[in-house]
mmCIF file of C-alpha atoms in Angstrom:
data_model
loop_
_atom_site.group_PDB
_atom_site.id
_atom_site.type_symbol
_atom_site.label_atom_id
_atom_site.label_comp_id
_atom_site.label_asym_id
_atom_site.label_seq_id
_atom_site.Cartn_x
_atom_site.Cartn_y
_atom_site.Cartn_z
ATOM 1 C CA UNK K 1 31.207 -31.574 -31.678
ATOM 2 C CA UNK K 2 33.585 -28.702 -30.252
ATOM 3 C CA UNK K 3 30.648 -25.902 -30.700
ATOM 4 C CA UNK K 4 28.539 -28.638 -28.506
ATOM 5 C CA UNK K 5 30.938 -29.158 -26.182
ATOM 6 C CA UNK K 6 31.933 -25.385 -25.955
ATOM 7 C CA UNK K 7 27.981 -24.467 -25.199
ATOM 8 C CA UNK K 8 27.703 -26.944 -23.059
ATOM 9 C CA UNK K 9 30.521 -25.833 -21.353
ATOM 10 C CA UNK K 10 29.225 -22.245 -21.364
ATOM 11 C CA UNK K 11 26.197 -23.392 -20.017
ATOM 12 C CA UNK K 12 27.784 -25.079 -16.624
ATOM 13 C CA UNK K 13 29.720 -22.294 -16.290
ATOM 14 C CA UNK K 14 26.986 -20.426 -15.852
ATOM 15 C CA UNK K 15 25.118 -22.396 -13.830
ATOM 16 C CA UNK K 16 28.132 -22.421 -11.354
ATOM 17 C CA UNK K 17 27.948 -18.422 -11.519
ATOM 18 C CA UNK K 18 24.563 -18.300 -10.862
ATOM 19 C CA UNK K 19 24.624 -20.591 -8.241
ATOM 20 C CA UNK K 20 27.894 -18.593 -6.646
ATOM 21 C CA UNK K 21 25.660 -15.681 -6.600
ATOM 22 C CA UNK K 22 22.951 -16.763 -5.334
ATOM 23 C CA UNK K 23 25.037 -18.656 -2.100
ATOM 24 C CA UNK K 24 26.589 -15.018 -1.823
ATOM 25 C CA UNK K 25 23.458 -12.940 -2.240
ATOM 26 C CA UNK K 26 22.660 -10.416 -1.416
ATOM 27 C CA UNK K 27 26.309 -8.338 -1.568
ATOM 28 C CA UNK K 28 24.241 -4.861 -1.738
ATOM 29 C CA UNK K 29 21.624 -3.041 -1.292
ATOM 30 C CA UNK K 30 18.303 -4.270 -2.664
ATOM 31 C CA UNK K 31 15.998 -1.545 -4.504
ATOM 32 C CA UNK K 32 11.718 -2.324 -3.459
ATOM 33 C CA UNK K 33 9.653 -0.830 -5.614
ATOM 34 C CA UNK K 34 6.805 0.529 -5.023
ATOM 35 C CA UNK K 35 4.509 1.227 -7.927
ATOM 36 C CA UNK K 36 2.411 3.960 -5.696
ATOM 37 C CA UNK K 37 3.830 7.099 -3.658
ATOM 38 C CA UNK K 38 4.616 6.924 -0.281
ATOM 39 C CA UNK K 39 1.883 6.858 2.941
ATOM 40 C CA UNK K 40 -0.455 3.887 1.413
ATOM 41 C CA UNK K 41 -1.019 1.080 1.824
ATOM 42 C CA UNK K 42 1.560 -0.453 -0.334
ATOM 43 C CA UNK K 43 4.230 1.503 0.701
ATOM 44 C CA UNK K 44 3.417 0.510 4.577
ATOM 45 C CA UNK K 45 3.878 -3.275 3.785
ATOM 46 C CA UNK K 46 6.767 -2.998 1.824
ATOM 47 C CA UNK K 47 8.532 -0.595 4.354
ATOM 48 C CA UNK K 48 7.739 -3.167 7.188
ATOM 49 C CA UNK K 49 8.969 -6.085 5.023
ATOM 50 C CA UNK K 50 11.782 -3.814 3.431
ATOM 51 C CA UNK K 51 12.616 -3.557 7.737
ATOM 52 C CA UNK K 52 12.804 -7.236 8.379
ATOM 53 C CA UNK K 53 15.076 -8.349 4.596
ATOM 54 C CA UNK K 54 17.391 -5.532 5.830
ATOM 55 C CA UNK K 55 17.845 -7.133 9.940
ATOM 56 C CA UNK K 56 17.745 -10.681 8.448
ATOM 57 C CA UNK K 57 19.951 -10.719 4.883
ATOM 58 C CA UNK K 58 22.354 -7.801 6.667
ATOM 59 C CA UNK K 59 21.730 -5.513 3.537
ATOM 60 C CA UNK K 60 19.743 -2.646 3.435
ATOM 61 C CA UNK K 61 16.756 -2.261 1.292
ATOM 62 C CA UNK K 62 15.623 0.174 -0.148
ATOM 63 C CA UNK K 63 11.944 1.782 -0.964
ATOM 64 C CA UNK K 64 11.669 3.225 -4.090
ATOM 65 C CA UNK K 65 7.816 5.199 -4.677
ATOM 66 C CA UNK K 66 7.391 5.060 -8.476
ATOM 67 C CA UNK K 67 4.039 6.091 -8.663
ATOM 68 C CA UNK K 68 1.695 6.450 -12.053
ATOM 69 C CA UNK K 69 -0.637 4.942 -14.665
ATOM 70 C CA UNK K 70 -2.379 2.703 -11.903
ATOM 71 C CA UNK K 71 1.075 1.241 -10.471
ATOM 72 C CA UNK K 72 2.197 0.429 -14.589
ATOM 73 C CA UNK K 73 4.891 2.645 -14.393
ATOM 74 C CA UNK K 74 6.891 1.114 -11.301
ATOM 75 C CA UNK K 75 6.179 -2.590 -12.526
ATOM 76 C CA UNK K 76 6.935 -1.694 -15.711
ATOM 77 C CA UNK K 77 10.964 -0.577 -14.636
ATOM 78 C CA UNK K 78 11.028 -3.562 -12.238
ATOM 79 C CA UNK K 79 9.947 -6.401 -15.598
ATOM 80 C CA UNK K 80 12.854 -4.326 -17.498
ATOM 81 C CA UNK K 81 15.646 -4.581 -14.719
ATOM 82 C CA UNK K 82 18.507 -7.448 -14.218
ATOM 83 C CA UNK K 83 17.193 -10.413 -13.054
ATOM 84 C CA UNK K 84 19.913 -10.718 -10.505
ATOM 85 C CA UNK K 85 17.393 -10.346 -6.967
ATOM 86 C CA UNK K 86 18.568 -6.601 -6.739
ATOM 87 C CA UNK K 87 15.299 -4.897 -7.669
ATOM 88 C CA UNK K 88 11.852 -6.250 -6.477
ATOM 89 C CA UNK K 89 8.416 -5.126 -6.764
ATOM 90 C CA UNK K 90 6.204 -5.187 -4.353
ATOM 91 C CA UNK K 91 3.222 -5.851 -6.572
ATOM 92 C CA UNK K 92 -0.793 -5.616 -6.238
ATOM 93 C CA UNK K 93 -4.234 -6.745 -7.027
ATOM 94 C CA UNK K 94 -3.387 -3.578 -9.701
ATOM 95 C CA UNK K 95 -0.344 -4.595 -11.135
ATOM 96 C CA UNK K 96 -0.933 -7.921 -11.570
ATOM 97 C CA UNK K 97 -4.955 -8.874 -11.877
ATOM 98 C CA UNK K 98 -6.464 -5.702 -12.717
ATOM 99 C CA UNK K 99 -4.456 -3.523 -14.944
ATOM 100 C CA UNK K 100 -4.109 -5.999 -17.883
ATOM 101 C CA UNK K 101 -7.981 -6.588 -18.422
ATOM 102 C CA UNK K 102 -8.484 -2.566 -17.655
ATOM 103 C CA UNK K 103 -5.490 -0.934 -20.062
ATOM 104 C CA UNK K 104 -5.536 -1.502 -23.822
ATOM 105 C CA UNK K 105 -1.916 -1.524 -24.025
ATOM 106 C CA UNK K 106 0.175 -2.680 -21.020
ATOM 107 C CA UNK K 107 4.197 -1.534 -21.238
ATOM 108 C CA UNK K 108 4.867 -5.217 -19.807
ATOM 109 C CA UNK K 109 3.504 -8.735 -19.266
ATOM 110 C CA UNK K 110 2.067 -9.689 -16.442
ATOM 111 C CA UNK K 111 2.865 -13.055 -16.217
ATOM 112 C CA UNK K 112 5.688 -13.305 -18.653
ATOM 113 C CA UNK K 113 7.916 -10.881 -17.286
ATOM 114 C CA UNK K 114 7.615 -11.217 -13.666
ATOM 115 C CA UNK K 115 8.320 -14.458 -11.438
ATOM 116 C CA UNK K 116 6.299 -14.646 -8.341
ATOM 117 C CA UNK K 117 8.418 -14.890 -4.794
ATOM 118 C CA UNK K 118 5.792 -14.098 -2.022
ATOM 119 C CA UNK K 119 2.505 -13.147 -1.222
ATOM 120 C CA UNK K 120 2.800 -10.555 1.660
ATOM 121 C CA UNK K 121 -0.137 -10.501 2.542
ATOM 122 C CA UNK K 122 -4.316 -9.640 1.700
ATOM 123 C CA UNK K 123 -6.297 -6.337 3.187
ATOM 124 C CA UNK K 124 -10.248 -5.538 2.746
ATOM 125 C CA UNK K 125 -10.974 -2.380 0.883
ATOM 126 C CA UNK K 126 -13.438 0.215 3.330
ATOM 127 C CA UNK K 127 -16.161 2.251 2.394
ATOM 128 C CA UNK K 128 -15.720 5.665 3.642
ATOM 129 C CA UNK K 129 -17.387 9.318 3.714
ATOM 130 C CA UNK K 130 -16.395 12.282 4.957
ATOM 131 C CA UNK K 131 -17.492 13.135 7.910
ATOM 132 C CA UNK K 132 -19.802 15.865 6.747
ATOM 133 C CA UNK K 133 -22.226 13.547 4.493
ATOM 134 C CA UNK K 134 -25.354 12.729 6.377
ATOM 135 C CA UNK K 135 -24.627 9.071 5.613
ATOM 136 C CA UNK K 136 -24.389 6.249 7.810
ATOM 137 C CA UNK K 137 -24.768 2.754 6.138
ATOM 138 C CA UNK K 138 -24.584 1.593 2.806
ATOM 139 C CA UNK K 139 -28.440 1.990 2.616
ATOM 140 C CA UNK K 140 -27.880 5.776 3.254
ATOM 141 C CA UNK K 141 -25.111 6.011 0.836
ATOM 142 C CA UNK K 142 -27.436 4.409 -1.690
ATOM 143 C CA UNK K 143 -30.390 6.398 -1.043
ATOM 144 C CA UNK K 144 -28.577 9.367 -1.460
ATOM 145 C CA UNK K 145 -26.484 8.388 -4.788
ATOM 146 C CA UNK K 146 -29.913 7.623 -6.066
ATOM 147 C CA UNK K 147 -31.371 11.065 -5.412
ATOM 148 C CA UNK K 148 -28.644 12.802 -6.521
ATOM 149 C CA UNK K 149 -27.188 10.418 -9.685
ATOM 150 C CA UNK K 150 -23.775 12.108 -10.862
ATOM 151 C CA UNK K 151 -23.234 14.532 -8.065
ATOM 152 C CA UNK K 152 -21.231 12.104 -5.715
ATOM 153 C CA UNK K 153 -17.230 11.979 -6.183
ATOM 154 C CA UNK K 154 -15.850 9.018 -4.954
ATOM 155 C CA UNK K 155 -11.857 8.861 -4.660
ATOM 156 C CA UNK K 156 -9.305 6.001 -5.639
ATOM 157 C CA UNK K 157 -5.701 5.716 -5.317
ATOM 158 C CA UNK K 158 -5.384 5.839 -9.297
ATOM 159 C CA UNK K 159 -7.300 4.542 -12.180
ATOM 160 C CA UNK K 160 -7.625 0.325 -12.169
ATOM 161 C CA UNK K 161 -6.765 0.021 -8.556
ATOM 162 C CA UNK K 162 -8.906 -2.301 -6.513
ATOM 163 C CA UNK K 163 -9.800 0.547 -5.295
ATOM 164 C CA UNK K 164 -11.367 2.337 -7.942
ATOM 165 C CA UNK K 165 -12.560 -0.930 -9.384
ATOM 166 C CA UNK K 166 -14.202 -1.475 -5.914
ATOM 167 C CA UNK K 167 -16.180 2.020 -6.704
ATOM 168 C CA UNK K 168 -17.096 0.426 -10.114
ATOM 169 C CA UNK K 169 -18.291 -2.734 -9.038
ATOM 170 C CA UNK K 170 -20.587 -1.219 -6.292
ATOM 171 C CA UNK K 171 -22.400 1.079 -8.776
ATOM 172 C CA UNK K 172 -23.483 -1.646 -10.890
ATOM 173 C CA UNK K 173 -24.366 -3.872 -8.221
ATOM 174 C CA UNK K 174 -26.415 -0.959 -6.522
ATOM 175 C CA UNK K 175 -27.159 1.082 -9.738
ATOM 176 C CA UNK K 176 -25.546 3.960 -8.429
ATOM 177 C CA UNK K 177 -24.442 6.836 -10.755
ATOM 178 C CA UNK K 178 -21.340 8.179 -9.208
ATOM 179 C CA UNK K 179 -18.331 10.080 -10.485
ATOM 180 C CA UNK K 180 -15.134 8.440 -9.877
ATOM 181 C CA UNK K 181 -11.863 10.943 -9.143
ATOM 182 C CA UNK K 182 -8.308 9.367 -9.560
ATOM 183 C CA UNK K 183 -5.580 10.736 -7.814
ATOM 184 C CA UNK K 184 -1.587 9.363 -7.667
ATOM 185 C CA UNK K 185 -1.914 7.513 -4.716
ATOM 186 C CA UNK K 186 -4.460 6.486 -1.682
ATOM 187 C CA UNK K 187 -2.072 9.692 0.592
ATOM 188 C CA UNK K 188 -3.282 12.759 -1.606
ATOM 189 C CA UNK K 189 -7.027 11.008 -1.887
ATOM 190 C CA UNK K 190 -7.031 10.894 1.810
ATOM 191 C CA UNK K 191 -6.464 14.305 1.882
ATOM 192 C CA UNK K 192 -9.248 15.695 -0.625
ATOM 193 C CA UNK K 193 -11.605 13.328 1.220
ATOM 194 C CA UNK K 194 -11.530 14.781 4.768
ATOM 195 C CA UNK K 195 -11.569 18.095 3.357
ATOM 196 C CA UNK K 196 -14.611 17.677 1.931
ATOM 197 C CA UNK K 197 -13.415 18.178 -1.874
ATOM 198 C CA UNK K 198 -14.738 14.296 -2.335
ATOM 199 C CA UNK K 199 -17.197 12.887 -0.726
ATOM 200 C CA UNK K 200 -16.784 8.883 -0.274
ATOM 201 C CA UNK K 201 -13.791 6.976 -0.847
ATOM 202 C CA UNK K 202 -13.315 2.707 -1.197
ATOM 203 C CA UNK K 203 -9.773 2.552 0.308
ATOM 204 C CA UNK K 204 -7.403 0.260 1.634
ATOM 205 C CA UNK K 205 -7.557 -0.705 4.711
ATOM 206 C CA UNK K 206 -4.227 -0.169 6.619
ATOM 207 C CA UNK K 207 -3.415 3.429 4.934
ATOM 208 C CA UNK K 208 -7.334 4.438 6.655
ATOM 209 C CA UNK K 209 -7.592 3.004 9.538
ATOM 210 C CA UNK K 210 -5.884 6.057 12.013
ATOM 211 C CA UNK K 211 -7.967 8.692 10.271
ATOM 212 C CA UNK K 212 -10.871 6.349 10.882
ATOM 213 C CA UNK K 213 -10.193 5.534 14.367
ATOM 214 C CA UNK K 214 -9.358 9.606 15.138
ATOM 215 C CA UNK K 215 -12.834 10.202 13.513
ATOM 216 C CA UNK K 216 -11.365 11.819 10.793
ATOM 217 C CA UNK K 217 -13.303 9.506 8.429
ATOM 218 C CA UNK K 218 -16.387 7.428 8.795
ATOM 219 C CA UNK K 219 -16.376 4.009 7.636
ATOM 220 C CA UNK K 220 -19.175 2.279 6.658
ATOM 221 C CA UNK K 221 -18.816 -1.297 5.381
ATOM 222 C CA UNK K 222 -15.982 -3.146 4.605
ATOM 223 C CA UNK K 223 -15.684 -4.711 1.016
ATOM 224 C CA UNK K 224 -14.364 -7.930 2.076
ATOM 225 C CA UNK K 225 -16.428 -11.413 2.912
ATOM 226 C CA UNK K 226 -15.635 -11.214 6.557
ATOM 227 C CA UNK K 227 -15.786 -8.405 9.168
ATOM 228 C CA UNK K 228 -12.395 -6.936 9.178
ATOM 229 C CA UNK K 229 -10.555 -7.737 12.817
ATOM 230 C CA UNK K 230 -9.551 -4.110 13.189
ATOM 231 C CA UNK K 231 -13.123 -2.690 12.642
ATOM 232 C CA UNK K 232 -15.095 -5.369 14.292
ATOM 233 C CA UNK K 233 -18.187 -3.022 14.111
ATOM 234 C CA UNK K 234 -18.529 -2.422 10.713
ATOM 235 C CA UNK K 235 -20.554 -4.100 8.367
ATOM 236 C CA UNK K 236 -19.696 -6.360 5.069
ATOM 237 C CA UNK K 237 -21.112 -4.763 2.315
ATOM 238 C CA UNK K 238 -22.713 -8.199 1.382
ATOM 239 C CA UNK K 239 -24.461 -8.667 4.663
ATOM 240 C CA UNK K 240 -25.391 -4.275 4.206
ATOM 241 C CA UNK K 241 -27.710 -5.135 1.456
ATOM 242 C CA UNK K 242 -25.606 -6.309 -1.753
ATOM 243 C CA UNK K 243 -25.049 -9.825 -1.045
ATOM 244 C CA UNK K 244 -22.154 -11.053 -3.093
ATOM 245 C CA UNK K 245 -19.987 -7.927 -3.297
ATOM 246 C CA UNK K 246 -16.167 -8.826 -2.498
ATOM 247 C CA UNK K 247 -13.537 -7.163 -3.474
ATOM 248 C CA UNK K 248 -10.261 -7.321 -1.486
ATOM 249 C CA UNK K 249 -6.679 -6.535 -2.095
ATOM 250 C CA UNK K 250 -3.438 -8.182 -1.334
ATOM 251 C CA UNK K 251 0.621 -7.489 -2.054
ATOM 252 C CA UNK K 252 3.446 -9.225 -2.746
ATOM 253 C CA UNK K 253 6.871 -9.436 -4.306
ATOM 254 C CA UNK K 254 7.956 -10.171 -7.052
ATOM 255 C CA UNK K 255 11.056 -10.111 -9.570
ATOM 256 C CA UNK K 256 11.861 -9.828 -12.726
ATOM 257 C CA UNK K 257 11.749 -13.122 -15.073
ATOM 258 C CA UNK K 258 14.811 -15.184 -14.957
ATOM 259 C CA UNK K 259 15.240 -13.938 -11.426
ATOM 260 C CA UNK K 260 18.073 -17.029 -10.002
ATOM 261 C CA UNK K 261 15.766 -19.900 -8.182
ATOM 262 C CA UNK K 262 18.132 -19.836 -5.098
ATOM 263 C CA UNK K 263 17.605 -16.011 -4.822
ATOM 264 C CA UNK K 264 13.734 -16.518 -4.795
ATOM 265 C CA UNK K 265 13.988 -19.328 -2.321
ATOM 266 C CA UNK K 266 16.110 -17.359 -0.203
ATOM 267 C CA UNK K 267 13.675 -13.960 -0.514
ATOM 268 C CA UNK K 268 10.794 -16.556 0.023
ATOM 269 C CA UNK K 269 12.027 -17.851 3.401
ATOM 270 C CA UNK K 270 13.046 -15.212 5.100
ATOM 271 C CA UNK K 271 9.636 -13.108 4.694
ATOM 272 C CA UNK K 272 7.928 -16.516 5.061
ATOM 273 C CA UNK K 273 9.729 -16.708 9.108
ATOM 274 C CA UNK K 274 8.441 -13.514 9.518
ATOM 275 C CA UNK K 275 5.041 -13.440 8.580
ATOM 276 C CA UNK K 276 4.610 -16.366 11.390
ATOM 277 C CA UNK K 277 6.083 -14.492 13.790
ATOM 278 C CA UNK K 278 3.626 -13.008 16.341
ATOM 279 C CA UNK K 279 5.106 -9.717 16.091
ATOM 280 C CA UNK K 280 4.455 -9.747 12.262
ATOM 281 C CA UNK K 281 1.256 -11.129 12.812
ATOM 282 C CA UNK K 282 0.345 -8.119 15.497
ATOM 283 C CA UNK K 283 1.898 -5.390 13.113
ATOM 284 C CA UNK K 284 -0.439 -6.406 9.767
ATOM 285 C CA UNK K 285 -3.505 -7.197 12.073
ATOM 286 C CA UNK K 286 -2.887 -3.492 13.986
ATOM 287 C CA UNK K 287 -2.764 -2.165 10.390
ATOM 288 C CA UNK K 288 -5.923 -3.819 8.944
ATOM 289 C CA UNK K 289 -4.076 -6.713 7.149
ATOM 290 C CA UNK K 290 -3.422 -10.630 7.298
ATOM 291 C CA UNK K 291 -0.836 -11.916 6.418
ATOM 292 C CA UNK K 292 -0.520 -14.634 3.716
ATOM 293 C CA UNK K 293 2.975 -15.912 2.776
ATOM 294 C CA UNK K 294 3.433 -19.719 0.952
ATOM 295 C CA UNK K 295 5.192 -20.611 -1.742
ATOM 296 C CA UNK K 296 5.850 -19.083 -5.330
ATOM 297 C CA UNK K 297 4.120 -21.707 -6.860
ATOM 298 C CA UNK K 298 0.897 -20.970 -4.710
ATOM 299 C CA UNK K 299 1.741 -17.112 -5.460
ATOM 300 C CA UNK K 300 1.087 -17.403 -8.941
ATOM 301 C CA UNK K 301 -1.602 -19.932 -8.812
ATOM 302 C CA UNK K 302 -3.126 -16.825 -6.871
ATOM 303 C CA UNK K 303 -2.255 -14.177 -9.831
ATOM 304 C CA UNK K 304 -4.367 -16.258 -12.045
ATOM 305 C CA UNK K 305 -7.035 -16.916 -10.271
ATOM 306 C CA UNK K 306 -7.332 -13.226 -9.301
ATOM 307 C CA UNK K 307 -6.531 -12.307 -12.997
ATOM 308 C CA UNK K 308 -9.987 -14.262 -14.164
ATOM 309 C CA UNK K 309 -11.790 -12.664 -11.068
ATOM 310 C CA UNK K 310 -10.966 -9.353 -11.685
ATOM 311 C CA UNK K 311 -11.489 -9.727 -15.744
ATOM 312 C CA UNK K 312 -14.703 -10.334 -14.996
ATOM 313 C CA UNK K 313 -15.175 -7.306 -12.844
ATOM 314 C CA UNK K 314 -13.910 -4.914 -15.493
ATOM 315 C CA UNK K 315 -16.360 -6.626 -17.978
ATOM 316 C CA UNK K 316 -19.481 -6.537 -15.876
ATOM 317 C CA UNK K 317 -18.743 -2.961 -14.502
ATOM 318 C CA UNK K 318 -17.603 -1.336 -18.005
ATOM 319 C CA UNK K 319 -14.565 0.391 -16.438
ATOM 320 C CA UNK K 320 -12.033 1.731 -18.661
ATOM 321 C CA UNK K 321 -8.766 3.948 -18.421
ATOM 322 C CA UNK K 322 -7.418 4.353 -22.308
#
């Protein structure tokens, strides 16, 4: 009866700490990471919501670009870090859909070792050329892949990205041959691409959308169901001649398991007040996004969903990375 009593005792106590902490949270600084390097799209979101956590909890946070393997190797340190609210991921349609149906071995679990706190919010993926290939629509683009099967390079931000996996997807559906280049992030990518070292690019959104708008780039279709806001004038792919194509990305945070449920709800709320606010709403919209927000639960009700979609993807397209 005294070992009961003692664990039971243990247990309150720790309860009561927990529950200290999380009144009292956040003391210090909060580490963000972000699974990609710095300049995409990922990076953008979480340095805007990094901006607001810091103003509202009166603690700064911190960015932390820990780019590699697809975004594995940033997720990855976040599911192996105290679960004390002090180091968040700012996950993605990668991280947490994609990668575990594209990678034979993942360094973490998905579901297991993360707890969901926030969808940020959801961004279509654009097709883009440089501005030097004589194509103008998705018909082009098709026409041209067709003639000249293998000699196209398309970009991505790194292998099993929505972006690459939007490359994949629209060479089945079109029966394209195209050769897919990886680099560490959507920044260096960019780069290549107006040069002229690749030719077309599926990219996110936000992280696009100056180069596009400077005529740096020239976008032809979005990949999303809808006509993006931002780009008014550009076609759906769907409605360019592939009906059914969607493939869009979103971003949130998330913790690691066992992360304290006051902590969460406190996370939660604040970037929740934000993302009504019309100057959030104006800064994602500007950038090419929308914002989502709602509650963990609906968060992870989202993860699988997009887990199923996205296995499904992989299958149909025959992507692989190992």
């Amino acid at each position: 009866m005294t070992h009961i009593l003692q664990r039971i005792l243990l247990g309150a106590l720790v309860a009561i700490a927990t529950c200290a902490s999380a009144q009292t949270y956040p003391t210090r600084p909060i580490r963000l990471v972000v699974p990609f390097p710095a300049g995409g799209t990922t990076d953008i979101l979480a340095r805007e919501v990094g901006d607001r956590l810091s103003r509202s909890l009166g603690q700064s946070v911190v960015v932390d670009n820990r780019p590699g393997a697809g975004g594995n190797i940033g997720a990855d340190l976040v599911a192996k870090s105290a679960p004390d609210g002090y180091t968040l991921l700012m996950g993605t349609v990668g991280t947490h859909a994609i990668n575990p149906s594209l990678y034979t071995k993942m360094p973490y679990d998905h579901v297991k070792d993360f707890v969901p706190i926030i969808l940020v919010a959801g961004v279509p993926n654009v097709l883009e050329v440089t501005p030097s290939l004589p194509v103008n629509s998705v018909a082009d683009l098709i026409k041209l892949a067709k003639e000249k099967p293998g000699q196209l390079n398309f970009a991505s931000s790194g292998s099993g990205t929505s972006i690459h996996l939007s490359g994949e997807l629209f060479k089945t559906m079109a029966g394209v041959d195209m050769t897919h280049v990886p680099y560490k992030g959507s920044a260096p990518a960019l780069t290549d691409l107006m040069g002229g070292q690749v030719q077309l690019m599926f990219d996110n959104l936000p992280s696009s959308l100056q180069q596009i708008k400077a005529g740096k780039l020239r976008a032809i279709a979005v990949t999303s169901a809808q006509r993006a806001p931002a780009l008014p004038n550009v076609p759906t792919i769907a409605e360019s001649g592939l009906p059914g194509f969607e493939a869009s990305s979103w971003f949130g945070i998330l913790g690691p398991a066992g992360t304290p449920p006051a902590v969460i709800a406190r996370i939660n709320g604040e970037v929740n007040q934000w993302l009504q606010t019309p100057e959030a709403k104006e800064k994602l919209v500007a950038q090419g996004a929308a914002s989502a927000g709602g509650t963990p639960e609906q968060f992870a009700a989202h993860i699988r969903a997009e887990t199923e979609k996205w296995a499904k993807v992989v299958k149909v397209s025959g992507a692989k990375v190992d």
